[in-house]
Amino acid sequence: VLQTDGIHCHALETERSSCFSVGQKFQLDDVIEAQQFDRDILSAIFEVARDMENIKKTSPDSKLLKGYLMATLFYEPSTRTRLSFESAMRRLGGEVLTTENAREFSSAAKGETLEDTIRTVEGYSDIIVMRHFESGAARRAAATAGIPIINAGDGPGQHPTQALLDVYTIEREIGKLDGIKVGLVGDLANGRTVRSLAYLLAKYKDVKIYFVSPDVVKMKDDIKDYLISMGVDWEESADLVEVASKCDVVYQTRIQKERFGERIDLYEKARGKYIVNQDILNVMPRHAVVLHPLPRLDEITVDVDADPRAAYFRQAKYGLYIRMALLKLLLVGW
Amino acid sequence: VLQTDGIHCHALETERSSCFSVGQKFQLDDVIEAQQFDRDILSAIFEVARDMENIKKTSPDSKLLKGYLMATLFYEPSTRTRLSFESAMRRLGGEVLTTENAREFSSAAKGETLEDTIRTVEGYSDIIVMRHFESGAARRAAATAGIPIINAGDGPGQHPTQALLDVYTIEREIGKLDGIKVGLVGDLANGRTVRSLAYLLAKYKDVKIYFVSPDVVKMKDDIKDYLISMGVDWEESADLVEVASKCDVVYQTRIQKERFGERIDLYEKARGKYIVNQDILNVMPRHAVVLHPLPRLDEITVDVDADPRAAYFRQAKYGLYIRMALLKLLLVGW
Amino acid sequence: VLQTDGIHCHALETERSSCFSVGQKFQLDDVIEAQQFDRDILSAIFEVARDMENIKKTSPDSKLLKGYLMATLFYEPSTRTRLSFESAMRRLGGEVLTTENAREFSSAAKGETLEDTIRTVEGYSDIIVMRHFESGAARRAAATAGIPIINAGDGPGQHPTQALLDVYTIEREIGKLDGIKVGLVGDLANGRTVRSLAYLLAKYKDVKIYFVSPDVVKMKDDIKDYLISMGVDWEESADLVEVASKCDVVYQTRIQKERFGERIDLYEKARGKYIVNQDILNVMPRHAVVLHPLPRLDEITVDVDADPRAAYFRQAKYGLYIRMALLKLLLVGW
């Protein structure tokens, strides 16, 4: 997760106002991993996303991608992510070719390589949004394709648009990214969203991160070491109430049953340990928010939903704007 | 099926001409069950459906829903119903997000509640057409969603757009609803279409209903009692020829094999008992029609198809117009 | 494969310039099998396909099929073919209703006949692109439907748009069809593409065909006899290097494992026998091309891809233009 390869990173170091002018080409050819984005590019993408929030059915911008075709090539189903991208494309006037379950269907089942599939599909579309079960698949696709590739999750690897929307949500809800205190809660070992989020937060100043997780799914050392190298202050805690009382953001995640194999007993124990409920809300600051990448099971109780600080459904909506922004940037530029 | 809850029923009792004026909001926020519709609303919906029949590719109305996004959220596949809704939306210039098999796919499989899924999908679309395997699911979705929900069938529960299209077909084919004689044939115990149709027909005057079914799948007492309470004349008959000779409408249904479990013998016996064939056509009045919700197996023989009184494929087409009318009414009003 | 029935063949014998004028109805109501096409119609379709190559996002022709609805009714999945048709329709401004796996889903699973399904779906759309697992299914659909049917493959039967795109690719890449030398390589017994291609090539003058295949999957006598009857020169060869050195086109195909049942040994032996690799490229003329219907496994090595004579991905793209041309011709005419 933490290697950067320089291929996709051409972010400009010059001042914002001069470097992203309207009509200019986006610096990135593809969206493959969280490591592509530096602070300037994040800030510029968020500005475009903000514009996207204001597009109405009758706005001229609702025709921005008219005539463009996006193919959603999903080797494993993810209805939520697919619908978010397809909605984004349509909200900008573009069209969609859908493949919901490319793995068991058709050419892949006959043994065709990913590269061959990409070379064919790029003949039919202008951009490919791909979800795959293998880490690194999106990078392979991007190396082959002559059109932009967006990684919509490749196995245990990356899910960069989720990482972007998480950071965007924090900026929109809290109003800043520098100086924030964030509690990452739940499955920190396997959750790619919290790993990517920690990685991106390190780009901001004076951030403090609290890790709150059952022992079996603690945050791994690579991220901890990375945060240290970036000068980010972090600590582990077993006390969610205390952490929640100090944080701007409580980012809860689902304990993923599928990671525990036959040890259902360990799963059940881990699952019940840190729940966001009324007790947590009671100690949280008034301006703070609860986030969650969804789907949620019972790690946030449903009575929390009515509290204005429950921001996880707004977070899903912010994901739509981030995806609109990326589609716009990759297809027509700034 | 027969409970009304008052939530979705705000039908106006005043005169037609004054209550449904162009641009006015539709009285219903959602389409959940046949019980929502009173005679005035039915009549007004049918008038809109009639307008829909005349929309050409070049009509301004073919852009009526331009910029609107409909999500088809199908937890069990129903290609026919899904295509009908998607065609309706596109014929009005709207766009579609499709999910053909949401049950086994993705978030639902991970244990997400229907309510959470709805809260997410409503962020991506303007209206949700939902099919579900559980009775009451559509009502739960409507209670959660801030956008309109159309029930496209929820398990053994309701399938209100089928009920509406059945009544519309009778009006279009026979020219009236008051005073008609209708024979309901086949699986009357399990078929939600005949149950809803009987319910809606009770809203009209001087209707006579004949029930013709194998003993194991007779019409249940709740509907019979309801018809009595509404003053609707009905009788049971074992003689399809005699009934057909008297009816304006012979509504045939499929005997559903899946309802008989391992009693294939009972299924085979029930299935062959009442067949609409040339013998039935021979006794039917010239103005009468044969209807069927489709798919049909051999309960209507294929040689019937060529007779102008075979109206079941026209019925499917009327379904398109009813769905266009509902989409228009829920999204932009009268 | 080789029967012609006269039903779909109304090709005009008069001169080209007078018979295909703009706005005139296409001679064919449906696209069911390769045998429908004579040389004049092929040539005219290719001319339209050529126009399609030049349509840009802003061309008026990108709105040519605005308001038209295409239903893709796929009884077995074929992502490649489906995406190609859907891209073609959208590139012309038309809309799409998708069914990716109609066989296991819904009405067909309940026992509905193909004819009934077609009668319903034709009520929802303006043209149906159908893929089916049974030979002859497309013809049955066309006999029922009042709207155009395009056969996108019916089991071991026909796949006429593949045959058209193969011939179009040869014309585009080699510049002519008369007088060409073509090597057909691989599974010639089961591959419907090579059978249809041989059939169509017989319509041109002075064509020479070489058959190069493992013994177990040799070209069948019906095609050989047909070529003789048409005066087409052909021969069988076991020496791919020698054939490649003389041909304008080397058309490689996949050995289909599924045809060998439990005889994996025979499959493995057949599979490795004729591989297109650098050795083959080395002897091929500079103007020659390698074609393949895709998906490919290892019968063309990946190091061939970089050679400009590797035309198989361009071939997939030509398929898009052929399908655009057919959709235009069937829906709005010449």
mmCIF file with all atom_site columns, C-alpha atoms in Angstrom, chain C residues 22-190:
data_model
loop_
_atom_site.group_PDB
_atom_site.id
_atom_site.type_symbol
_atom_site.label_atom_id
_atom_site.label_alt_id
_atom_site.label_comp_id
_atom_site.label_asym_id
_atom_site.label_entity_id
_atom_site.label_seq_id
_atom_site.pdbx_PDB_ins_code
_atom_site.Cartn_x
_atom_site.Cartn_y
_atom_site.Cartn_z
_atom_site.occupancy
_atom_site.B_iso_or_equiv
_atom_site.pdbx_formal_charge
_atom_site.auth_seq_id
_atom_site.auth_comp_id
_atom_site.auth_asym_id
_atom_site.auth_atom_id
_atom_site.pdbx_PDB_model_num
ATOM 1   C CA . VAL C 1 22  ? -30.287 7.578   -48.703 1.00 0.00 ? 22  VAL C CA 1
ATOM 2   C CA . GLY C 1 23  ? -33.480 7.149   -46.700 1.00 0.00 ? 23  GLY C CA 1
ATOM 3   C CA . GLN C 1 24  ? -34.461 3.982   -48.565 1.00 0.00 ? 24  GLN C CA 1
ATOM 4   C CA . LYS C 1 25  ? -35.460 0.998   -46.466 1.00 0.00 ? 25  LYS C CA 1
ATOM 5   C CA . PHE C 1 26  ? -32.783 -1.619  -45.836 1.00 0.00 ? 26  PHE C CA 1
ATOM 6   C CA . GLN C 1 27  ? -33.478 -4.791  -47.835 1.00 0.00 ? 27  GLN C CA 1
ATOM 7   C CA . LEU C 1 28  ? -33.199 -6.981  -44.770 1.00 0.00 ? 28  LEU C CA 1
ATOM 8   C CA . ASP C 1 29  ? -35.746 -6.999  -41.960 1.00 0.00 ? 29  ASP C CA 1
ATOM 9   C CA . ASP C 1 30  ? -33.501 -8.966  -39.630 1.00 0.00 ? 30  ASP C CA 1
ATOM 10  C CA . VAL C 1 31  ? -29.901 -10.139 -39.396 1.00 0.00 ? 31  VAL C CA 1
ATOM 11  C CA . ILE C 1 32  ? -30.073 -13.860 -38.775 1.00 0.00 ? 32  ILE C CA 1
ATOM 12  C CA . GLU C 1 33  ? -27.350 -15.658 -40.720 1.00 0.00 ? 33  GLU C CA 1
ATOM 13  C CA . ALA C 1 34  ? -24.371 -15.090 -43.000 1.00 0.00 ? 34  ALA C CA 1
ATOM 14  C CA . GLN C 1 35  ? -26.280 -16.541 -45.954 1.00 0.00 ? 35  GLN C CA 1
ATOM 15  C CA . GLN C 1 36  ? -28.509 -13.482 -46.117 1.00 0.00 ? 36  GLN C CA 1
ATOM 16  C CA . PHE C 1 37  ? -25.773 -11.320 -47.557 1.00 0.00 ? 37  PHE C CA 1
ATOM 17  C CA . ASP C 1 38  ? -24.747 -11.128 -51.181 1.00 0.00 ? 38  ASP C CA 1
ATOM 18  C CA . ARG C 1 39  ? -21.781 -9.199  -52.471 1.00 0.00 ? 39  ARG C CA 1
ATOM 19  C CA . ASP C 1 40  ? -23.737 -6.019  -53.211 1.00 0.00 ? 40  ASP C CA 1
ATOM 20  C CA . ILE C 1 41  ? -25.269 -5.836  -49.762 1.00 0.00 ? 41  ILE C CA 1
ATOM 21  C CA . LEU C 1 42  ? -21.945 -6.586  -48.093 1.00 0.00 ? 42  LEU C CA 1
ATOM 22  C CA . SER C 1 43  ? -20.320 -3.818  -50.057 1.00 0.00 ? 43  SER C CA 1
ATOM 23  C CA . ALA C 1 44  ? -23.054 -1.358  -49.164 1.00 0.00 ? 44  ALA C CA 1
ATOM 24  C CA . ILE C 1 45  ? -22.984 -2.280  -45.462 1.00 0.00 ? 45  ILE C CA 1
ATOM 25  C CA . PHE C 1 46  ? -19.234 -1.786  -45.454 1.00 0.00 ? 46  PHE C CA 1
ATOM 26  C CA . GLU C 1 47  ? -19.683 1.654   -46.962 1.00 0.00 ? 47  GLU C CA 1
ATOM 27  C CA . VAL C 1 48  ? -22.046 2.590   -44.129 1.00 0.00 ? 48  VAL C CA 1
ATOM 28  C CA . ALA C 1 49  ? -19.622 1.102   -41.585 1.00 0.00 ? 49  ALA C CA 1
ATOM 29  C CA . ARG C 1 50  ? -16.934 3.331   -43.057 1.00 0.00 ? 50  ARG C CA 1
ATOM 30  C CA . ASP C 1 51  ? -19.126 6.371   -42.426 1.00 0.00 ? 51  ASP C CA 1
ATOM 31  C CA . MET C 1 52  ? -19.596 5.184   -38.857 1.00 0.00 ? 52  MET C CA 1
ATOM 32  C CA . GLU C 1 53  ? -15.834 5.272   -38.261 1.00 0.00 ? 53  GLU C CA 1
ATOM 33  C CA . ASN C 1 54  ? -15.929 9.033   -38.742 1.00 0.00 ? 54  ASN C CA 1
ATOM 34  C CA . ILE C 1 55  ? -18.714 9.853   -36.303 1.00 0.00 ? 55  ILE C CA 1
ATOM 35  C CA . LYS C 1 56  ? -17.465 12.105  -33.521 1.00 0.00 ? 56  LYS C CA 1
ATOM 36  C CA . LYS C 1 57  ? -19.160 13.031  -30.254 1.00 0.00 ? 57  LYS C CA 1
ATOM 37  C CA . THR C 1 58  ? -20.262 16.280  -31.835 1.00 0.00 ? 58  THR C CA 1
ATOM 38  C CA . SER C 1 59  ? -21.338 14.929  -35.258 1.00 0.00 ? 59  SER C CA 1
ATOM 39  C CA . PRO C 1 60  ? -25.047 15.241  -36.060 1.00 0.00 ? 60  PRO C CA 1
ATOM 40  C CA . ASP C 1 61  ? -24.929 11.504  -36.844 1.00 0.00 ? 61  ASP C CA 1
ATOM 41  C CA . SER C 1 62  ? -24.162 10.815  -33.187 1.00 0.00 ? 62  SER C CA 1
ATOM 42  C CA . LYS C 1 63  ? -27.890 11.507  -32.681 1.00 0.00 ? 63  LYS C CA 1
ATOM 43  C CA . LEU C 1 64  ? -29.020 9.322   -35.579 1.00 0.00 ? 64  LEU C CA 1
ATOM 44  C CA . LEU C 1 65  ? -30.868 6.820   -33.366 1.00 0.00 ? 65  LEU C CA 1
ATOM 45  C CA . LYS C 1 66  ? -32.062 9.282   -30.737 1.00 0.00 ? 66  LYS C CA 1
ATOM 46  C CA . GLY C 1 67  ? -35.307 8.034   -29.221 1.00 0.00 ? 67  GLY C CA 1
ATOM 47  C CA . TYR C 1 68  ? -34.745 4.444   -30.329 1.00 0.00 ? 68  TYR C CA 1
ATOM 48  C CA . LEU C 1 69  ? -34.526 1.646   -27.784 1.00 0.00 ? 69  LEU C CA 1
ATOM 49  C CA . MET C 1 70  ? -32.494 -1.523  -28.303 1.00 0.00 ? 70  MET C CA 1
ATOM 50  C CA . ALA C 1 71  ? -33.088 -4.530  -26.033 1.00 0.00 ? 71  ALA C CA 1
ATOM 51  C CA . THR C 1 72  ? -30.140 -6.894  -25.583 1.00 0.00 ? 72  THR C CA 1
ATOM 52  C CA . LEU C 1 73  ? -31.781 -10.211 -24.748 1.00 0.00 ? 73  LEU C CA 1
ATOM 53  C CA . PHE C 1 74  ? -28.904 -12.535 -23.864 1.00 0.00 ? 74  PHE C CA 1
ATOM 54  C CA . TYR C 1 75  ? -29.884 -16.070 -22.835 1.00 0.00 ? 75  TYR C CA 1
ATOM 55  C CA . GLU C 1 76  ? -26.242 -16.800 -22.211 1.00 0.00 ? 76  GLU C CA 1
ATOM 56  C CA . PRO C 1 77  ? -23.687 -14.215 -21.221 1.00 0.00 ? 77  PRO C CA 1
ATOM 57  C CA . SER C 1 78  ? -21.295 -12.778 -23.776 1.00 0.00 ? 78  SER C CA 1
ATOM 58  C CA . THR C 1 79  ? -19.924 -9.592  -22.314 1.00 0.00 ? 79  THR C CA 1
ATOM 59  C CA . ARG C 1 80  ? -17.789 -8.752  -25.326 1.00 0.00 ? 80  ARG C CA 1
ATOM 60  C CA . THR C 1 81  ? -20.591 -9.001  -27.873 1.00 0.00 ? 81  THR C CA 1
ATOM 61  C CA . ARG C 1 82  ? -23.110 -7.313  -25.623 1.00 0.00 ? 82  ARG C CA 1
ATOM 62  C CA . LEU C 1 83  ? -20.844 -4.351  -24.869 1.00 0.00 ? 83  LEU C CA 1
ATOM 63  C CA . SER C 1 84  ? -20.043 -4.000  -28.568 1.00 0.00 ? 84  SER C CA 1
ATOM 64  C CA . PHE C 1 85  ? -23.732 -3.724  -29.495 1.00 0.00 ? 85  PHE C CA 1
ATOM 65  C CA . GLU C 1 86  ? -24.553 -1.457  -26.563 1.00 0.00 ? 86  GLU C CA 1
ATOM 66  C CA . SER C 1 87  ? -21.629 0.817   -27.386 1.00 0.00 ? 87  SER C CA 1
ATOM 67  C CA . ALA C 1 88  ? -22.761 0.901   -31.035 1.00 0.00 ? 88  ALA C CA 1
ATOM 68  C CA . MET C 1 89  ? -26.293 1.894   -30.039 1.00 0.00 ? 89  MET C CA 1
ATOM 69  C CA . ARG C 1 90  ? -25.111 4.606   -27.659 1.00 0.00 ? 90  ARG C CA 1
ATOM 70  C CA . ARG C 1 91  ? -22.586 5.996   -30.128 1.00 0.00 ? 91  ARG C CA 1
ATOM 71  C CA . LEU C 1 92  ? -25.587 6.685   -32.363 1.00 0.00 ? 92  LEU C CA 1
ATOM 72  C CA . GLY C 1 93  ? -27.585 8.345   -29.592 1.00 0.00 ? 93  GLY C CA 1
ATOM 73  C CA . GLY C 1 94  ? -29.890 5.400   -28.940 1.00 0.00 ? 94  GLY C CA 1
ATOM 74  C CA . GLU C 1 95  ? -30.845 3.843   -25.625 1.00 0.00 ? 95  GLU C CA 1
ATOM 75  C CA . VAL C 1 96  ? -30.415 0.328   -24.304 1.00 0.00 ? 96  VAL C CA 1
ATOM 76  C CA . LEU C 1 97  ? -32.374 -2.151  -22.189 1.00 0.00 ? 97  LEU C CA 1
ATOM 77  C CA . THR C 1 98  ? -30.024 -4.856  -20.950 1.00 0.00 ? 98  THR C CA 1
ATOM 78  C CA . THR C 1 99  ? -30.585 -8.462  -19.994 1.00 0.00 ? 99  THR C CA 1
ATOM 79  C CA . GLU C 1 100 ? -27.328 -10.211 -19.363 1.00 0.00 ? 100 GLU C CA 1
ATOM 80  C CA . ASN C 1 101 ? -28.439 -13.658 -18.321 1.00 0.00 ? 101 ASN C CA 1
ATOM 81  C CA . ALA C 1 102 ? -32.022 -14.194 -19.412 1.00 0.00 ? 102 ALA C CA 1
ATOM 82  C CA . ARG C 1 103 ? -31.782 -17.976 -19.287 1.00 0.00 ? 103 ARG C CA 1
ATOM 83  C CA . GLU C 1 104 ? -31.591 -18.551 -15.592 1.00 0.00 ? 104 GLU C CA 1
ATOM 84  C CA . PHE C 1 105 ? -33.563 -15.467 -14.737 1.00 0.00 ? 105 PHE C CA 1
ATOM 85  C CA . SER C 1 106 ? -37.226 -15.027 -14.545 1.00 0.00 ? 106 SER C CA 1
ATOM 86  C CA . SER C 1 107 ? -39.777 -15.985 -17.184 1.00 0.00 ? 107 SER C CA 1
ATOM 87  C CA . ALA C 1 108 ? -37.661 -18.423 -19.175 1.00 0.00 ? 108 ALA C CA 1
ATOM 88  C CA . ALA C 1 109 ? -36.967 -20.325 -15.951 1.00 0.00 ? 109 ALA C CA 1
ATOM 89  C CA . LYS C 1 110 ? -40.746 -20.567 -15.382 1.00 0.00 ? 110 LYS C CA 1
ATOM 90  C CA . GLY C 1 111 ? -41.171 -22.241 -18.765 1.00 0.00 ? 111 GLY C CA 1
ATOM 91  C CA . GLU C 1 112 ? -42.227 -19.354 -20.991 1.00 0.00 ? 112 GLU C CA 1
ATOM 92  C CA . THR C 1 113 ? -41.571 -19.967 -24.683 1.00 0.00 ? 113 THR C CA 1
ATOM 93  C CA . LEU C 1 114 ? -39.104 -17.845 -26.595 1.00 0.00 ? 114 LEU C CA 1
ATOM 94  C CA . GLU C 1 115 ? -41.977 -16.653 -28.775 1.00 0.00 ? 115 GLU C CA 1
ATOM 95  C CA . ASP C 1 116 ? -43.933 -15.295 -25.802 1.00 0.00 ? 116 ASP C CA 1
ATOM 96  C CA . THR C 1 117 ? -40.859 -13.548 -24.425 1.00 0.00 ? 117 THR C CA 1
ATOM 97  C CA . ILE C 1 118 ? -40.242 -11.927 -27.807 1.00 0.00 ? 118 ILE C CA 1
ATOM 98  C CA . ARG C 1 119 ? -43.866 -10.763 -28.056 1.00 0.00 ? 119 ARG C CA 1
ATOM 99  C CA . THR C 1 120 ? -43.519 -9.064  -24.699 1.00 0.00 ? 120 THR C CA 1
ATOM 100 C CA . VAL C 1 121 ? -40.079 -7.525  -25.206 1.00 0.00 ? 121 VAL C CA 1
ATOM 101 C CA . GLU C 1 122 ? -41.017 -6.163  -28.634 1.00 0.00 ? 122 GLU C CA 1
ATOM 102 C CA . GLY C 1 123 ? -43.614 -4.069  -26.826 1.00 0.00 ? 123 GLY C CA 1
ATOM 103 C CA . TYR C 1 124 ? -40.831 -2.396  -24.852 1.00 0.00 ? 124 TYR C CA 1
ATOM 104 C CA . SER C 1 125 ? -38.209 -1.784  -27.545 1.00 0.00 ? 125 SER C CA 1
ATOM 105 C CA . ASP C 1 126 ? -37.556 -0.948  -31.197 1.00 0.00 ? 126 ASP C CA 1
ATOM 106 C CA . ILE C 1 127 ? -35.000 -3.644  -31.991 1.00 0.00 ? 127 ILE C CA 1
ATOM 107 C CA . ILE C 1 128 ? -33.869 -6.812  -30.229 1.00 0.00 ? 128 ILE C CA 1
ATOM 108 C CA . VAL C 1 129 ? -30.297 -8.107  -30.196 1.00 0.00 ? 129 VAL C CA 1
ATOM 109 C CA . MET C 1 130 ? -30.524 -11.709 -29.099 1.00 0.00 ? 130 MET C CA 1
ATOM 110 C CA . ARG C 1 131 ? -28.019 -14.308 -28.016 1.00 0.00 ? 131 ARG C CA 1
ATOM 111 C CA . HIS C 1 132 ? -29.296 -17.805 -27.400 1.00 0.00 ? 132 HIS C CA 1
ATOM 112 C CA . PHE C 1 133 ? -27.942 -21.250 -26.617 1.00 0.00 ? 133 PHE C CA 1
ATOM 113 C CA . GLU C 1 134 ? -30.041 -23.039 -29.261 1.00 0.00 ? 134 GLU C CA 1
ATOM 114 C CA . SER C 1 135 ? -29.354 -23.124 -32.967 1.00 0.00 ? 135 SER C CA 1
ATOM 115 C CA . GLY C 1 136 ? -32.291 -21.619 -34.844 1.00 0.00 ? 136 GLY C CA 1
ATOM 116 C CA . ALA C 1 137 ? -33.535 -19.493 -31.949 1.00 0.00 ? 137 ALA C CA 1
ATOM 117 C CA . ALA C 1 138 ? -32.881 -16.225 -33.772 1.00 0.00 ? 138 ALA C CA 1
ATOM 118 C CA . ARG C 1 139 ? -34.882 -17.383 -36.765 1.00 0.00 ? 139 ARG C CA 1
ATOM 119 C CA . ARG C 1 140 ? -37.790 -18.317 -34.501 1.00 0.00 ? 140 ARG C CA 1
ATOM 120 C CA . ALA C 1 141 ? -37.608 -14.914 -32.827 1.00 0.00 ? 141 ALA C CA 1
ATOM 121 C CA . ALA C 1 142 ? -37.619 -13.152 -36.195 1.00 0.00 ? 142 ALA C CA 1
ATOM 122 C CA . ALA C 1 143 ? -40.636 -15.157 -37.333 1.00 0.00 ? 143 ALA C CA 1
ATOM 123 C CA . THR C 1 144 ? -42.528 -13.906 -34.277 1.00 0.00 ? 144 THR C CA 1
ATOM 124 C CA . ALA C 1 145 ? -41.355 -10.337 -33.892 1.00 0.00 ? 145 ALA C CA 1
ATOM 125 C CA . GLY C 1 146 ? -42.775 -7.276  -35.610 1.00 0.00 ? 146 GLY C CA 1
ATOM 126 C CA . ILE C 1 147 ? -39.530 -5.404  -34.959 1.00 0.00 ? 147 ILE C CA 1
ATOM 127 C CA . PRO C 1 148 ? -36.016 -6.213  -36.264 1.00 0.00 ? 148 PRO C CA 1
ATOM 128 C CA . ILE C 1 149 ? -34.037 -9.041  -34.663 1.00 0.00 ? 149 ILE C CA 1
ATOM 129 C CA . ILE C 1 150 ? -30.240 -9.229  -34.778 1.00 0.00 ? 150 ILE C CA 1
ATOM 130 C CA . ASN C 1 151 ? -28.733 -12.626 -34.056 1.00 0.00 ? 151 ASN C CA 1
ATOM 131 C CA . ALA C 1 152 ? -25.771 -12.142 -31.724 1.00 0.00 ? 152 ALA C CA 1
ATOM 132 C CA . GLY C 1 153 ? -25.023 -15.864 -31.792 1.00 0.00 ? 153 GLY C CA 1
ATOM 133 C CA . ASP C 1 154 ? -27.392 -18.793 -31.435 1.00 0.00 ? 154 ASP C CA 1
ATOM 134 C CA . GLY C 1 155 ? -25.512 -21.734 -29.972 1.00 0.00 ? 155 GLY C CA 1
ATOM 135 C CA . PRO C 1 156 ? -23.603 -23.805 -32.519 1.00 0.00 ? 156 PRO C CA 1
ATOM 136 C CA . GLY C 1 157 ? -25.588 -22.019 -35.218 1.00 0.00 ? 157 GLY C CA 1
ATOM 137 C CA . GLN C 1 158 ? -24.836 -18.580 -36.573 1.00 0.00 ? 158 GLN C CA 1
ATOM 138 C CA . HIS C 1 159 ? -23.096 -15.391 -35.438 1.00 0.00 ? 159 HIS C CA 1
ATOM 139 C CA . PRO C 1 160 ? -23.587 -13.247 -38.539 1.00 0.00 ? 160 PRO C CA 1
ATOM 140 C CA . THR C 1 161 ? -22.272 -9.945  -37.201 1.00 0.00 ? 161 THR C CA 1
ATOM 141 C CA . GLN C 1 162 ? -18.963 -11.661 -36.416 1.00 0.00 ? 162 GLN C CA 1
ATOM 142 C CA . ALA C 1 163 ? -18.844 -12.947 -40.002 1.00 0.00 ? 163 ALA C CA 1
ATOM 143 C CA . LEU C 1 164 ? -19.536 -9.458  -41.339 1.00 0.00 ? 164 LEU C CA 1
ATOM 144 C CA . LEU C 1 165 ? -16.895 -7.817  -39.190 1.00 0.00 ? 165 LEU C CA 1
ATOM 145 C CA . ASP C 1 166 ? -14.334 -10.423 -40.237 1.00 0.00 ? 166 ASP C CA 1
ATOM 146 C CA . VAL C 1 167 ? -14.865 -9.665  -43.920 1.00 0.00 ? 167 VAL C CA 1
ATOM 147 C CA . TYR C 1 168 ? -14.967 -5.924  -43.235 1.00 0.00 ? 168 TYR C CA 1
ATOM 148 C CA . THR C 1 169 ? -11.683 -6.151  -41.332 1.00 0.00 ? 169 THR C CA 1
ATOM 149 C CA . ILE C 1 170 ? -10.019 -7.884  -44.286 1.00 0.00 ? 170 ILE C CA 1
ATOM 150 C CA . GLU C 1 171 ? -11.253 -5.219  -46.674 1.00 0.00 ? 171 GLU C CA 1
ATOM 151 C CA . ARG C 1 172 ? -10.097 -2.423  -44.365 1.00 0.00 ? 172 ARG C CA 1
ATOM 152 C CA . GLU C 1 173 ? -6.726  -3.950  -43.603 1.00 0.00 ? 173 GLU C CA 1
ATOM 153 C CA . ILE C 1 174 ? -5.814  -5.456  -46.997 1.00 0.00 ? 174 ILE C CA 1
ATOM 154 C CA . GLY C 1 175 ? -7.743  -3.029  -49.169 1.00 0.00 ? 175 GLY C CA 1
ATOM 155 C CA . LYS C 1 176 ? -9.522  -5.649  -51.262 1.00 0.00 ? 176 LYS C CA 1
ATOM 156 C CA . LEU C 1 177 ? -11.363 -8.951  -51.083 1.00 0.00 ? 177 LEU C CA 1
ATOM 157 C CA . ASP C 1 178 ? -10.976 -10.259 -54.645 1.00 0.00 ? 178 ASP C CA 1
ATOM 158 C CA . GLY C 1 179 ? -7.783  -12.176 -55.148 1.00 0.00 ? 179 GLY C CA 1
ATOM 159 C CA . ILE C 1 180 ? -6.822  -12.558 -51.493 1.00 0.00 ? 180 ILE C CA 1
ATOM 160 C CA . LYS C 1 181 ? -5.161  -15.571 -49.892 1.00 0.00 ? 181 LYS C CA 1
ATOM 161 C CA . VAL C 1 182 ? -6.481  -16.514 -46.448 1.00 0.00 ? 182 VAL C CA 1
ATOM 162 C CA . GLY C 1 183 ? -5.156  -19.090 -43.997 1.00 0.00 ? 183 GLY C CA 1
ATOM 163 C CA . LEU C 1 184 ? -7.796  -20.374 -41.586 1.00 0.00 ? 184 LEU C CA 1
ATOM 164 C CA . VAL C 1 185 ? -6.055  -21.865 -38.566 1.00 0.00 ? 185 VAL C CA 1
ATOM 165 C CA . GLY C 1 186 ? -7.053  -23.781 -35.458 1.00 0.00 ? 186 GLY C CA 1
ATOM 166 C CA . ASP C 1 187 ? -10.414 -25.322 -34.643 1.00 0.00 ? 187 ASP C CA 1
ATOM 167 C CA . LEU C 1 188 ? -12.073 -25.429 -38.081 1.00 0.00 ? 188 LEU C CA 1
ATOM 168 C CA . ALA C 1 189 ? -14.586 -28.118 -37.156 1.00 0.00 ? 189 ALA C CA 1
ATOM 169 C CA . ASN C 1 190 ? -16.390 -26.283 -34.381 1.00 0.00 ? 190 ASN C CA 1
#
